[in-house]
Amino acid sequence: MKRLTLALTLLCACDKGEPAPQPPAAESEGLPGGGGATRPELTADACEADGGTVVGDIGDGAIHQPDYVCESNGQPPVGTIVADEGGPIATEGAVCCGA
């Protein structure tokens, strides 16, 4: 019981009621990280139907950068992949690289 009381006392003493720090805002709207560029949104099925390839992010955010180019063709992605209604969502995101 003494440990619980001590833990609660320390927890209350540490809480300053201040909000958690927020990451800096992007310099401009559009892709994560700023840059002002936006890509059209399309589903994975629509990307592949147009001859494109869905490329998922490996977790470093590279595909979301405005200067990212597809390995397959050296061009920027033609769009950002969005989930089909009721379909799975790529956790790290995905883009469509044209043929």
mmCIF file of C-alpha atoms in Angstrom:
data_model
loop_
_atom_site.group_PDB
_atom_site.id
_atom_site.type_symbol
_atom_site.label_atom_id
_atom_site.label_comp_id
_atom_site.label_asym_id
_atom_site.label_seq_id
_atom_site.Cartn_x
_atom_site.Cartn_y
_atom_site.Cartn_z
ATOM 1 C CA MET A 1 0.000 0.000 0.000
ATOM 2 C CA LYS A 2 2.882 2.363 0.795
ATOM 3 C CA ARG A 3 4.384 1.726 -2.652
ATOM 4 C CA LEU A 4 1.095 2.568 -4.371
ATOM 5 C CA THR A 5 0.768 5.784 -2.367
ATOM 6 C CA LEU A 6 4.376 6.725 -3.143
ATOM 7 C CA ALA A 7 3.906 5.990 -6.859
ATOM 8 C CA LEU A 8 0.734 8.081 -7.032
ATOM 9 C CA THR A 9 2.387 10.914 -5.137
ATOM 10 C CA LEU A 10 5.341 10.949 -7.518
ATOM 11 C CA LEU A 11 3.057 10.727 -10.539
ATOM 12 C CA CYS A 12 1.000 13.683 -9.366
ATOM 13 C CA ALA A 13 4.118 15.680 -8.525
ATOM 14 C CA CYS A 14 5.512 15.154 -12.025
ATOM 15 C CA ASP A 15 2.367 16.158 -13.905
ATOM 16 C CA LYS A 16 2.644 19.846 -14.721
ATOM 17 C CA GLY A 17 -0.506 19.864 -16.830
ATOM 18 C CA GLU A 18 1.456 21.102 -19.828
ATOM 19 C CA PRO A 19 0.613 19.739 -23.276
ATOM 20 C CA ALA A 20 3.099 17.422 -24.915
ATOM 21 C CA PRO A 21 5.466 19.159 -27.335
ATOM 22 C CA GLN A 22 4.258 19.126 -30.927
ATOM 23 C CA PRO A 23 6.464 18.547 -33.952
ATOM 24 C CA PRO A 24 7.163 21.671 -36.005
ATOM 25 C CA ALA A 25 4.552 22.460 -38.609
ATOM 26 C CA ALA A 26 5.374 21.732 -42.221
ATOM 27 C CA GLU A 27 6.662 24.706 -44.134
ATOM 28 C CA SER A 28 3.794 24.457 -46.592
ATOM 29 C CA GLU A 29 0.753 22.375 -47.311
ATOM 30 C CA GLY A 30 0.932 19.222 -49.373
ATOM 31 C CA LEU A 31 3.196 16.273 -48.835
ATOM 32 C CA PRO A 32 4.478 15.453 -45.351
ATOM 33 C CA GLY A 33 7.539 17.558 -44.662
ATOM 34 C CA GLY A 34 6.333 20.516 -46.695
ATOM 35 C CA GLY A 35 7.247 21.295 -50.246
ATOM 36 C CA GLY A 36 3.805 22.371 -51.371
ATOM 37 C CA ALA A 37 3.447 19.525 -53.874
ATOM 38 C CA THR A 38 0.362 17.359 -53.820
ATOM 39 C CA ARG A 39 -0.341 14.111 -55.591
ATOM 40 C CA PRO A 40 -3.677 12.841 -56.784
ATOM 41 C CA GLU A 41 -5.163 10.046 -54.691
ATOM 42 C CA LEU A 42 -6.052 6.689 -56.218
ATOM 43 C CA THR A 43 -6.627 3.146 -55.072
ATOM 44 C CA ALA A 44 -4.115 0.352 -55.560
ATOM 45 C CA ASP A 45 -6.497 -1.303 -58.042
ATOM 46 C CA ALA A 46 -6.749 1.897 -60.108
ATOM 47 C CA CYS A 47 -2.958 2.273 -60.088
ATOM 48 C CA GLU A 48 -2.393 -1.261 -61.328
ATOM 49 C CA ALA A 49 -5.234 -1.000 -63.863
ATOM 50 C CA ASP A 50 -3.384 1.931 -65.455
ATOM 51 C CA GLY A 51 -0.168 -0.122 -65.633
ATOM 52 C CA GLY A 52 1.372 1.369 -62.502
ATOM 53 C CA THR A 53 3.061 -0.302 -59.571
ATOM 54 C CA VAL A 54 2.196 0.222 -55.911
ATOM 55 C CA VAL A 55 5.284 1.075 -53.850
ATOM 56 C CA GLY A 56 4.967 1.000 -50.069
ATOM 57 C CA ASP A 57 7.075 3.040 -47.695
ATOM 58 C CA ILE A 58 9.639 1.050 -45.711
ATOM 59 C CA GLY A 59 9.121 3.254 -42.691
ATOM 60 C CA ASP A 60 11.592 6.049 -43.386
ATOM 61 C CA GLY A 61 9.072 8.341 -45.089
ATOM 62 C CA ALA A 62 11.080 8.513 -48.308
ATOM 63 C CA ILE A 63 8.088 8.035 -50.622
ATOM 64 C CA HIS A 64 6.379 11.035 -49.040
ATOM 65 C CA GLN A 65 9.187 13.471 -49.792
ATOM 66 C CA PRO A 66 8.605 15.893 -52.671
ATOM 67 C CA ASP A 67 11.879 14.871 -54.353
ATOM 68 C CA TYR A 68 11.145 11.119 -54.286
ATOM 69 C CA VAL A 69 11.394 9.373 -57.659
ATOM 70 C CA CYS A 70 10.341 5.829 -58.488
ATOM 71 C CA GLU A 71 13.128 3.304 -58.997
ATOM 72 C CA SER A 72 11.205 1.743 -61.887
ATOM 73 C CA ASN A 73 11.214 4.808 -64.138
ATOM 74 C CA GLY A 74 13.088 7.659 -62.430
ATOM 75 C CA GLN A 75 9.884 9.750 -62.382
ATOM 76 C CA PRO A 76 7.889 11.120 -59.435
ATOM 77 C CA PRO A 77 4.920 8.989 -58.348
ATOM 78 C CA VAL A 78 1.699 9.576 -60.265
ATOM 79 C CA GLY A 79 -0.383 9.464 -57.098
ATOM 80 C CA THR A 80 -0.786 8.564 -53.455
ATOM 81 C CA ILE A 81 -2.516 5.277 -52.704
ATOM 82 C CA VAL A 82 -5.683 5.427 -50.632
ATOM 83 C CA ALA A 83 -7.590 2.444 -49.323
ATOM 84 C CA ASP A 84 -10.545 0.949 -51.136
ATOM 85 C CA GLU A 85 -13.713 1.441 -49.135
ATOM 86 C CA GLY A 86 -13.540 -1.190 -46.423
ATOM 87 C CA GLY A 87 -10.121 -2.327 -47.647
ATOM 88 C CA PRO A 88 -6.792 -2.528 -45.850
ATOM 89 C CA ILE A 89 -4.781 0.617 -45.208
ATOM 90 C CA ALA A 90 -1.002 0.729 -45.694
ATOM 91 C CA THR A 91 0.393 1.704 -42.294
ATOM 92 C CA GLU A 92 3.368 3.618 -43.660
ATOM 93 C CA GLY A 93 1.617 4.753 -46.821
ATOM 94 C CA ALA A 94 2.106 3.902 -50.477
ATOM 95 C CA VAL A 95 2.413 5.629 -53.842
ATOM 96 C CA CYS A 96 1.719 4.663 -57.434
ATOM 97 C CA CYS A 97 4.686 4.591 -59.772
ATOM 98 C CA GLY A 98 3.745 4.854 -63.441
ATOM 99 C CA ALA A 99 4.756 2.339 -66.073
#
